């Protein structure tokens, strides 16, 4: 996946490789808009492809999510968790490269110009493994979602993917209990946050992670996310809370990071439209708050999705009460150990 990102060239905008490396636009880039200011208001991906520059404003992705354009030199990434069988909300990165323009990535595709999109479609051309994963996901929609093959591959698969950012300091965070589905939720989020820190023992191995977080206190500020799962204007506070999200989406994490890949802020929203575990135990057709929180905190620390069937916490979706995903798999542990 990283190789594909490296191979990508987006005409008219700047390509960021995993959020870390900036490469120059190609010679054939449309230069008409480069260096000029973007029109005010909400901008489409196509409008940004002109290479216009902006210090603020909003971009709308093809699936209708709006993102507040981050400050020049900064990027924002949205990652989510879905119910089995539900349409996955693609990862989105909005990178404000200052005088070089604003670039948008949806899933693995840097958008903004037709040639680049076509190039990447050719490169991706549906490998058999992702096709199998997709059909497995859609067949899961018919049956009650359940723990899939997690138990068999959790400790054998080393799969993990980096988002391109990491934290250089402790994540100090607030919790907004407005709309929460149980009084147990805050404790569940704290457990999810701590699943990736310190000495982690699972799958007959132990790693030591320097990732760290400190829960500060309850907040009345809301996480900077929209009802569609986009990221709104950041404000310097890391706030986790509850609210509306698109159908089938369990949670979304937005992370703002600088040009060196250092994370500056993260907010999370968990969906109020589901039944969630209300105590430490989980039963029936509920999603386990701690399981989903562990996944979302994986995104927060810098881990991206891995393929369905690998049994890792960072699979894109998880079933009802999939309690095995309260603890990390081999790939999850490899990832957090590599990043921290
Ligand atoms: Zn996710």
mmCIF file of C-alpha atoms and ligand atoms in Angstrom:
data_model
loop_
_atom_site.group_PDB
_atom_site.id
_atom_site.type_symbol
_atom_site.label_atom_id
_atom_site.label_comp_id
_atom_site.label_asym_id
_atom_site.label_seq_id
_atom_site.Cartn_x
_atom_site.Cartn_y
_atom_site.Cartn_z
ATOM 1 C CA UNK A 1 0.000 0.000 0.000
ATOM 2 C CA UNK A 2 2.781 2.389 0.831
ATOM 3 C CA UNK A 3 4.446 1.575 -2.472
ATOM 4 C CA UNK A 4 1.270 2.547 -4.282
ATOM 5 C CA UNK A 5 1.167 5.823 -2.410
ATOM 6 C CA UNK A 6 4.739 6.484 -3.399
ATOM 7 C CA UNK A 7 3.970 5.806 -7.034
ATOM 8 C CA UNK A 8 1.093 8.225 -7.093
ATOM 9 C CA UNK A 9 1.387 11.533 -8.770
ATOM 10 C CA UNK A 10 -1.448 14.001 -8.654
ATOM 11 C CA UNK A 11 -1.613 16.573 -11.396
ATOM 12 C CA UNK A 12 -2.039 20.105 -10.269
ATOM 13 C CA UNK A 13 -1.771 19.464 -6.549
ATOM 14 C CA UNK A 14 0.990 18.299 -4.285
ATOM 15 C CA UNK A 15 1.270 14.652 -3.374
ATOM 16 C CA UNK A 16 1.959 13.734 0.194
ATOM 17 C CA UNK A 17 3.341 10.283 0.785
ATOM 18 C CA UNK A 18 1.797 8.891 3.948
ATOM 19 C CA UNK A 19 1.624 12.436 5.229
ATOM 20 C CA UNK A 20 5.374 12.739 5.519
ATOM 21 C CA UNK A 21 7.042 13.482 2.227
ATOM 22 C CA UNK A 22 6.177 16.227 -0.174
ATOM 23 C CA UNK A 23 6.998 15.815 -3.834
ATOM 24 C CA UNK A 24 6.741 18.456 -6.508
ATOM 25 C CA UNK A 25 3.821 18.554 -8.895
ATOM 26 C CA UNK A 26 4.666 17.122 -12.319
ATOM 27 C CA UNK A 27 5.729 19.300 -15.221
ATOM 28 C CA UNK A 28 2.412 18.905 -17.021
ATOM 29 C CA UNK A 29 0.517 20.274 -14.032
ATOM 30 C CA UNK A 30 -2.178 22.790 -14.749
ATOM 31 C CA UNK A 31 -0.612 25.907 -13.393
ATOM 32 C CA UNK A 32 -3.448 28.344 -13.988
ATOM 33 C CA UNK A 33 -4.535 28.390 -10.343
ATOM 34 C CA UNK A 34 -1.235 27.750 -8.606
ATOM 35 C CA UNK A 35 -0.431 30.500 -6.197
ATOM 36 C CA UNK A 36 -3.795 32.192 -6.530
ATOM 37 C CA UNK A 37 -6.277 32.311 -3.687
ATOM 38 C CA UNK A 38 -9.127 29.807 -3.640
ATOM 39 C CA UNK A 39 -12.644 31.174 -3.972
ATOM 40 C CA UNK A 40 -14.379 31.657 -0.622
ATOM 41 C CA UNK A 41 -16.880 29.116 0.660
ATOM 42 C CA UNK A 42 -17.032 25.358 0.325
ATOM 43 C CA UNK A 43 -14.565 23.994 -2.216
ATOM 44 C CA UNK A 44 -14.866 20.816 -4.225
ATOM 45 C CA UNK A 45 -11.880 18.547 -4.763
ATOM 46 C CA UNK A 46 -11.908 19.664 -8.394
ATOM 47 C CA UNK A 47 -11.655 23.309 -7.392
ATOM 48 C CA UNK A 48 -8.605 22.529 -5.266
ATOM 49 C CA UNK A 49 -6.974 20.773 -8.213
ATOM 50 C CA UNK A 50 -6.289 24.183 -9.726
ATOM 51 C CA UNK A 51 -3.605 24.549 -7.083
ATOM 52 C CA UNK A 52 -5.204 27.520 -5.378
ATOM 53 C CA UNK A 53 -3.974 28.416 -1.915
ATOM 54 C CA UNK A 54 -5.958 29.171 1.201
ATOM 55 C CA UNK A 55 -5.489 29.677 4.909
ATOM 56 C CA UNK A 56 -9.029 28.568 5.729
ATOM 57 C CA UNK A 57 -12.273 27.366 4.184
ATOM 58 C CA UNK A 58 -14.022 24.057 3.719
ATOM 59 C CA UNK A 59 -13.604 21.207 1.260
ATOM 60 C CA UNK A 60 -16.327 18.694 0.447
ATOM 61 C CA UNK A 61 -15.330 15.133 -0.481
ATOM 62 C CA UNK A 62 -17.128 13.209 -3.252
ATOM 63 C CA UNK A 63 -19.133 11.314 -0.593
ATOM 64 C CA UNK A 64 -20.453 14.564 0.828
ATOM 65 C CA UNK A 65 -18.365 15.022 3.970
ATOM 66 C CA UNK A 66 -17.073 18.473 4.744
ATOM 67 C CA UNK A 67 -13.631 19.141 6.191
ATOM 68 C CA UNK A 68 -12.357 22.436 7.496
ATOM 69 C CA UNK A 69 -9.096 23.043 5.650
ATOM 70 C CA UNK A 70 -6.314 22.926 8.247
ATOM 71 C CA UNK A 71 -3.795 25.700 8.723
ATOM 72 C CA UNK A 72 -1.060 25.994 6.082
ATOM 73 C CA UNK A 73 1.573 23.315 6.684
ATOM 74 C CA UNK A 74 -0.880 21.047 8.492
ATOM 75 C CA UNK A 75 -3.041 18.080 7.545
ATOM 76 C CA UNK A 76 -6.083 16.377 8.997
ATOM 77 C CA UNK A 77 -6.989 12.705 8.670
ATOM 78 C CA UNK A 78 -10.346 11.065 9.399
ATOM 79 C CA UNK A 79 -10.458 7.314 10.118
ATOM 80 C CA UNK A 80 -13.456 5.315 11.226
ATOM 81 C CA UNK A 81 -14.853 2.005 12.399
ATOM 82 C CA UNK A 82 -17.894 0.371 10.807
ATOM 83 C CA UNK A 83 -20.496 -2.226 11.641
ATOM 84 C CA UNK A 84 -19.996 -5.455 9.655
ATOM 85 C CA UNK A 85 -21.579 -5.244 6.228
ATOM 86 C CA UNK A 86 -22.003 -1.507 6.407
ATOM 87 C CA UNK A 87 -20.473 0.759 3.836
ATOM 88 C CA UNK A 88 -17.066 1.769 5.128
ATOM 89 C CA UNK A 89 -16.358 5.429 5.432
ATOM 90 C CA UNK A 90 -13.139 5.894 3.448
ATOM 91 C CA UNK A 91 -10.124 7.414 5.152
ATOM 92 C CA UNK A 92 -9.732 11.050 4.183
ATOM 93 C CA UNK A 93 -6.639 13.259 4.407
ATOM 94 C CA UNK A 94 -6.818 16.987 3.703
ATOM 95 C CA UNK A 95 -3.332 18.489 3.449
ATOM 96 C CA UNK A 96 -2.815 22.231 3.291
ATOM 97 C CA UNK A 97 0.578 22.655 1.656
ATOM 98 C CA UNK A 98 0.489 26.408 1.840
ATOM 99 C CA UNK A 99 1.775 28.030 -1.325
ATOM 100 C CA UNK A 100 1.733 24.636 -3.075
ATOM 101 C CA UNK A 101 -2.026 24.268 -2.656
ATOM 102 C CA UNK A 102 -4.389 21.899 -0.878
ATOM 103 C CA UNK A 103 -4.491 18.154 -1.562
ATOM 104 C CA UNK A 104 -7.196 15.657 -0.628
ATOM 105 C CA UNK A 105 -6.833 11.894 -0.338
ATOM 106 C CA UNK A 106 -9.906 9.631 -0.164
ATOM 107 C CA UNK A 107 -8.942 6.081 0.778
ATOM 108 C CA UNK A 108 -5.740 5.473 -1.192
ATOM 109 C CA UNK A 109 -6.575 7.919 -3.925
ATOM 110 C CA UNK A 110 -5.255 11.436 -3.997
ATOM 111 C CA UNK A 111 -8.083 13.223 -5.722
ATOM 112 C CA UNK A 112 -8.315 16.416 -7.641
ATOM 113 C CA UNK A 113 -7.497 15.344 -11.170
ATOM 114 C CA UNK A 114 -8.920 12.678 -13.477
ATOM 115 C CA UNK A 115 -5.563 11.393 -14.790
ATOM 116 C CA UNK A 116 -4.313 10.623 -11.317
ATOM 117 C CA UNK A 117 -7.505 8.826 -10.366
ATOM 118 C CA UNK A 118 -7.372 6.712 -13.508
ATOM 119 C CA UNK A 119 -3.729 5.911 -12.881
ATOM 120 C CA UNK A 120 -4.463 4.636 -9.447
ATOM 121 C CA UNK A 121 -7.484 2.613 -10.519
ATOM 122 C CA UNK A 122 -5.198 0.787 -12.932
ATOM 123 C CA UNK A 123 -2.651 0.143 -10.200
ATOM 124 C CA UNK A 124 -5.240 -1.141 -7.774
ATOM 125 C CA UNK A 125 -7.338 -3.210 -10.227
ATOM 126 C CA UNK A 126 -8.940 -5.229 -7.429
ATOM 127 C CA UNK A 127 -6.476 -7.820 -6.176
ATOM 128 C CA UNK A 128 -8.158 -11.113 -5.308
ATOM 129 C CA UNK A 129 -7.581 -10.669 -1.599
ATOM 130 C CA UNK A 130 -9.496 -7.420 -1.308
ATOM 131 C CA UNK A 131 -12.305 -8.888 -3.389
ATOM 132 C CA UNK A 132 -12.574 -11.753 -0.939
ATOM 133 C CA UNK A 133 -12.560 -9.351 1.960
ATOM 134 C CA UNK A 134 -15.314 -7.306 0.351
ATOM 135 C CA UNK A 135 -17.561 -10.307 -0.248
ATOM 136 C CA UNK A 136 -16.917 -11.565 3.270
ATOM 137 C CA UNK A 137 -17.989 -8.203 4.585
ATOM 138 C CA UNK A 138 -21.157 -8.091 2.524
ATOM 139 C CA UNK A 139 -22.185 -11.632 3.415
ATOM 140 C CA UNK A 140 -21.763 -10.689 7.061
ATOM 141 C CA UNK A 141 -24.520 -8.143 6.531
ATOM 142 C CA UNK A 142 -27.118 -10.856 6.096
ATOM 143 C CA UNK A 143 -26.224 -12.746 9.246
ATOM 144 C CA UNK A 144 -25.948 -11.314 12.722
ATOM 145 C CA UNK A 145 -22.475 -9.802 12.958
ATOM 146 C CA UNK A 146 -20.252 -12.047 14.985
ATOM 147 C CA UNK A 147 -16.614 -12.556 15.748
ATOM 148 C CA UNK A 148 -15.218 -13.709 12.447
ATOM 149 C CA UNK A 149 -11.857 -15.349 11.962
ATOM 150 C CA UNK A 150 -10.242 -13.143 14.574
ATOM 151 C CA UNK A 151 -9.375 -15.974 16.924
ATOM 152 C CA UNK A 152 -7.446 -17.941 14.328
ATOM 153 C CA UNK A 153 -5.329 -15.141 12.868
ATOM 154 C CA UNK A 154 -5.062 -12.656 15.723
ATOM 155 C CA UNK A 155 -1.735 -13.997 16.945
ATOM 156 C CA UNK A 156 -0.300 -15.104 13.605
ATOM 157 C CA UNK A 157 -0.889 -12.110 11.350
ATOM 158 C CA UNK A 158 1.720 -9.362 11.611
ATOM 159 C CA UNK A 159 -0.403 -6.954 9.555
ATOM 160 C CA UNK A 160 -0.316 -3.272 10.416
ATOM 161 C CA UNK A 161 -0.307 -0.030 8.449
ATOM 162 C CA UNK A 162 0.888 3.445 9.460
ATOM 163 C CA UNK A 163 -1.263 6.523 8.968
ATOM 164 C CA UNK A 164 1.827 8.721 8.540
ATOM 165 C CA UNK A 165 1.635 10.577 11.842
ATOM 166 C CA UNK A 166 2.624 9.880 15.432
ATOM 167 C CA UNK A 167 2.681 11.751 18.716
ATOM 168 C CA UNK A 168 5.840 13.177 20.185
ATOM 169 C CA UNK A 169 4.140 13.865 23.521
ATOM 170 C CA UNK A 170 1.480 12.552 25.874
ATOM 171 C CA UNK A 171 -2.072 12.855 24.556
ATOM 172 C CA UNK A 172 -3.958 14.893 27.137
ATOM 173 C CA UNK A 173 -7.676 14.477 26.566
ATOM 174 C CA UNK A 174 -11.139 15.425 27.688
ATOM 175 C CA UNK A 175 -14.387 13.487 27.620
ATOM 176 C CA UNK A 176 -17.783 14.940 26.778
ATOM 177 C CA UNK A 177 -20.428 12.640 28.232
ATOM 178 C CA UNK A 178 -23.309 14.326 26.390
ATOM 179 C CA UNK A 179 -25.271 11.661 24.524
ATOM 180 C CA UNK A 180 -23.221 8.790 25.926
ATOM 181 C CA UNK A 181 -24.929 5.416 25.819
ATOM 182 C CA UNK A 182 -23.980 4.389 29.346
ATOM 183 C CA UNK A 183 -22.196 5.713 32.388
ATOM 184 C CA UNK A 184 -19.624 2.997 31.748
ATOM 185 C CA UNK A 185 -18.531 4.648 28.485
ATOM 186 C CA UNK A 186 -15.807 6.892 29.899
ATOM 187 C CA UNK A 187 -14.149 3.974 31.628
ATOM 188 C CA UNK A 188 -14.349 1.999 28.377
ATOM 189 C CA UNK A 189 -12.656 4.820 26.450
ATOM 190 C CA UNK A 190 -9.902 5.022 29.038
ATOM 191 C CA UNK A 191 -9.290 1.298 28.692
ATOM 192 C CA UNK A 192 -9.192 1.638 24.919
ATOM 193 C CA UNK A 193 -6.672 4.468 25.212
ATOM 194 C CA UNK A 194 -4.468 2.458 27.553
ATOM 195 C CA UNK A 195 -4.524 -0.733 25.486
ATOM 196 C CA UNK A 196 -1.686 0.738 23.377
ATOM 197 C CA UNK A 197 0.550 2.103 26.149
ATOM 198 C CA UNK A 198 3.265 0.809 28.455
ATOM 199 C CA UNK A 199 4.029 -2.881 28.694
ATOM 200 C CA UNK A 200 1.640 -4.764 26.448
ATOM 201 C CA UNK A 201 1.364 -8.534 26.749
ATOM 202 C CA UNK A 202 -0.718 -10.533 24.294
ATOM 203 C CA UNK A 203 -0.263 -13.416 21.903
ATOM 204 C CA UNK A 204 2.526 -14.882 24.067
ATOM 205 C CA UNK A 205 4.743 -11.860 23.552
ATOM 206 C CA UNK A 206 5.435 -8.544 25.239
ATOM 207 C CA UNK A 207 6.248 -5.145 23.771
ATOM 208 C CA UNK A 208 6.881 -1.821 25.471
ATOM 209 C CA UNK A 209 5.177 1.216 23.976
ATOM 210 C CA UNK A 210 6.055 4.831 24.748
ATOM 211 C CA UNK A 211 2.658 5.978 23.446
ATOM 212 C CA UNK A 212 0.949 7.695 26.353
ATOM 213 C CA UNK A 213 -2.219 9.503 27.289
ATOM 214 C CA UNK A 214 -3.598 11.359 30.257
ATOM 215 C CA UNK A 215 -7.323 11.743 30.808
ATOM 216 C CA UNK A 216 -7.858 15.247 32.178
ATOM 217 C CA UNK A 217 -11.550 15.764 32.970
ATOM 218 C CA UNK A 218 -15.070 16.064 31.627
ATOM 219 C CA UNK A 219 -15.596 18.788 29.049
ATOM 220 C CA UNK A 220 -18.557 20.641 27.591
ATOM 221 C CA UNK A 221 -16.715 21.290 24.345
ATOM 222 C CA UNK A 222 -17.705 18.957 21.557
ATOM 223 C CA UNK A 223 -15.334 16.890 19.434
ATOM 224 C CA UNK A 224 -14.559 18.753 16.206
ATOM 225 C CA UNK A 225 -16.448 16.402 13.897
ATOM 226 C CA UNK A 226 -19.518 16.698 11.709
ATOM 227 C CA UNK A 227 -22.623 14.478 11.567
ATOM 228 C CA UNK A 228 -21.318 13.091 8.258
ATOM 229 C CA UNK A 229 -18.040 12.032 9.848
ATOM 230 C CA UNK A 230 -15.937 14.910 8.545
ATOM 231 C CA UNK A 231 -13.495 16.961 10.597
ATOM 232 C CA UNK A 232 -14.402 20.532 11.475
ATOM 233 C CA UNK A 233 -12.106 23.335 12.636
ATOM 234 C CA UNK A 234 -9.647 22.173 15.278
ATOM 235 C CA UNK A 235 -9.153 24.134 18.460
ATOM 236 C CA UNK A 236 -6.194 22.633 20.286
ATOM 237 C CA UNK A 237 -8.216 20.424 22.629
ATOM 238 C CA UNK A 238 -8.383 16.643 22.373
ATOM 239 C CA UNK A 239 -12.042 15.845 23.028
ATOM 240 C CA UNK A 240 -13.791 12.468 22.817
ATOM 241 C CA UNK A 241 -17.572 12.281 22.797
ATOM 242 C CA UNK A 242 -20.798 11.057 21.265
ATOM 243 C CA UNK A 243 -23.079 12.150 18.441
ATOM 244 C CA UNK A 244 -24.651 11.373 15.132
ATOM 245 C CA UNK A 245 -22.623 9.630 12.423
ATOM 246 C CA UNK A 246 -23.583 8.160 9.038
ATOM 247 C CA UNK A 247 -25.481 4.867 8.972
ATOM 248 C CA UNK A 248 -23.263 1.906 9.837
ATOM 249 C CA UNK A 249 -20.384 3.997 11.209
ATOM 250 C CA UNK A 250 -19.511 3.213 14.821
ATOM 251 C CA UNK A 251 -16.855 5.831 15.445
ATOM 252 C CA UNK A 252 -14.618 8.371 13.728
ATOM 253 C CA UNK A 253 -11.245 9.768 14.801
ATOM 254 C CA UNK A 254 -9.873 13.025 13.376
ATOM 255 C CA UNK A 255 -6.157 13.729 13.825
ATOM 256 C CA UNK A 256 -4.430 16.987 12.907
ATOM 257 C CA UNK A 257 -0.703 16.785 12.221
ATOM 258 C CA UNK A 258 2.118 18.931 10.939
ATOM 259 C CA UNK A 259 4.427 18.549 7.955
ATOM 260 C CA UNK A 260 6.801 16.370 9.961
ATOM 261 C CA UNK A 261 4.033 13.887 10.720
ATOM 262 C CA UNK A 262 3.784 15.005 14.341
ATOM 263 C CA UNK A 263 0.216 14.853 15.628
ATOM 264 C CA UNK A 264 -1.086 18.033 17.246
ATOM 265 C CA UNK A 265 -4.698 17.274 18.097
ATOM 266 C CA UNK A 266 -7.173 14.396 17.967
ATOM 267 C CA UNK A 267 -10.928 14.280 18.479
ATOM 268 C CA UNK A 268 -13.248 11.277 18.424
ATOM 269 C CA UNK A 269 -16.976 10.862 17.984
ATOM 270 C CA UNK A 270 -18.807 7.642 18.832
ATOM 271 C CA UNK A 271 -22.185 6.992 17.202
ATOM 272 C CA UNK A 272 -25.343 7.361 19.275
ATOM 273 C CA UNK A 273 -27.354 5.374 16.707
ATOM 274 C CA UNK A 274 -26.327 1.942 18.015
ATOM 275 C CA UNK A 275 -26.858 -0.205 21.101
ATOM 276 C CA UNK A 276 -23.623 -0.330 23.080
ATOM 277 C CA UNK A 277 -22.420 -2.384 26.027
ATOM 278 C CA UNK A 278 -23.528 -0.614 29.184
ATOM 279 C CA UNK A 279 -21.298 -2.405 31.656
ATOM 280 C CA UNK A 280 -17.922 -4.097 31.609
ATOM 281 C CA UNK A 281 -19.622 -7.147 30.167
ATOM 282 C CA UNK A 282 -21.270 -7.188 26.750
ATOM 283 C CA UNK A 283 -24.170 -9.334 25.597
ATOM 284 C CA UNK A 284 -26.729 -9.526 22.845
ATOM 285 C CA UNK A 285 -26.806 -7.353 19.761
ATOM 286 C CA UNK A 286 -24.629 -4.599 21.156
ATOM 287 C CA UNK A 287 -21.287 -3.177 20.201
ATOM 288 C CA UNK A 288 -18.645 -3.203 22.888
ATOM 289 C CA UNK A 289 -17.603 0.313 23.759
ATOM 290 C CA UNK A 290 -14.127 -0.736 24.844
ATOM 291 C CA UNK A 291 -13.514 -2.683 21.625
ATOM 292 C CA UNK A 292 -14.467 0.240 19.394
ATOM 293 C CA UNK A 293 -12.560 2.673 21.596
ATOM 294 C CA UNK A 294 -9.449 0.499 21.349
ATOM 295 C CA UNK A 295 -9.743 0.624 17.555
ATOM 296 C CA UNK A 296 -10.300 4.391 17.460
ATOM 297 C CA UNK A 297 -7.365 4.988 19.774
ATOM 298 C CA UNK A 298 -5.283 2.863 17.429
ATOM 299 C CA UNK A 299 -6.102 5.424 14.737
ATOM 300 C CA UNK A 300 -5.324 8.234 17.141
ATOM 301 C CA UNK A 301 -1.844 6.888 17.869
ATOM 302 C CA UNK A 302 -1.106 6.409 14.159
ATOM 303 C CA UNK A 303 -2.331 3.017 12.950
ATOM 304 C CA UNK A 304 -4.395 2.665 9.788
ATOM 305 C CA UNK A 305 -6.684 -0.177 8.761
ATOM 306 C CA UNK A 306 -5.505 -3.669 7.932
ATOM 307 C CA UNK A 307 -7.321 -6.166 5.756
ATOM 308 C CA UNK A 308 -10.449 -7.902 7.031
ATOM 309 C CA UNK A 309 -9.651 -11.423 8.226
ATOM 310 C CA UNK A 310 -6.298 -10.600 9.781
ATOM 311 C CA UNK A 311 -7.874 -10.702 13.234
ATOM 312 C CA UNK A 312 -6.339 -7.411 14.301
ATOM 313 C CA UNK A 313 -7.929 -4.596 16.281
ATOM 314 C CA UNK A 314 -7.260 -2.401 13.246
ATOM 315 C CA UNK A 315 -9.590 -4.317 10.916
ATOM 316 C CA UNK A 316 -12.115 -1.853 9.453
ATOM 317 C CA UNK A 317 -15.125 -3.371 11.218
ATOM 318 C CA UNK A 318 -16.026 -5.539 14.150
ATOM 319 C CA UNK A 319 -19.105 -7.470 15.242
ATOM 320 C CA UNK A 320 -21.348 -7.450 18.305
ATOM 321 C CA UNK A 321 -19.512 -7.963 21.584
ATOM 322 C CA UNK A 322 -16.318 -8.965 19.801
ATOM 323 C CA UNK A 323 -14.501 -8.994 23.104
ATOM 324 C CA UNK A 324 -11.359 -10.636 21.715
ATOM 325 C CA UNK A 325 -10.566 -7.223 20.187
ATOM 326 C CA UNK A 326 -10.210 -5.589 23.586
ATOM 327 C CA UNK A 327 -6.623 -6.818 23.422
ATOM 328 C CA UNK A 328 -4.147 -6.275 20.622
ATOM 329 C CA UNK A 329 -3.218 -8.798 17.978
ATOM 330 C CA UNK A 330 0.293 -9.549 16.799
ATOM 331 C CA UNK A 331 0.153 -6.973 14.001
ATOM 332 C CA UNK A 332 -1.311 -4.316 16.286
ATOM 333 C CA UNK A 333 1.529 -4.911 18.745
ATOM 334 C CA UNK A 334 4.126 -4.792 15.976
ATOM 335 C CA UNK A 335 2.678 -1.488 14.792
ATOM 336 C CA UNK A 336 2.566 0.312 18.114
ATOM 337 C CA UNK A 337 6.017 -1.028 18.969
ATOM 338 C CA UNK A 338 7.365 0.283 15.650
ATOM 339 C CA UNK A 339 5.811 3.731 16.059
ATOM 340 C CA UNK A 340 6.641 4.106 19.749
HETATM 341 ZN ZN1 LIG B 1 -11.001 2.348 11.706
#
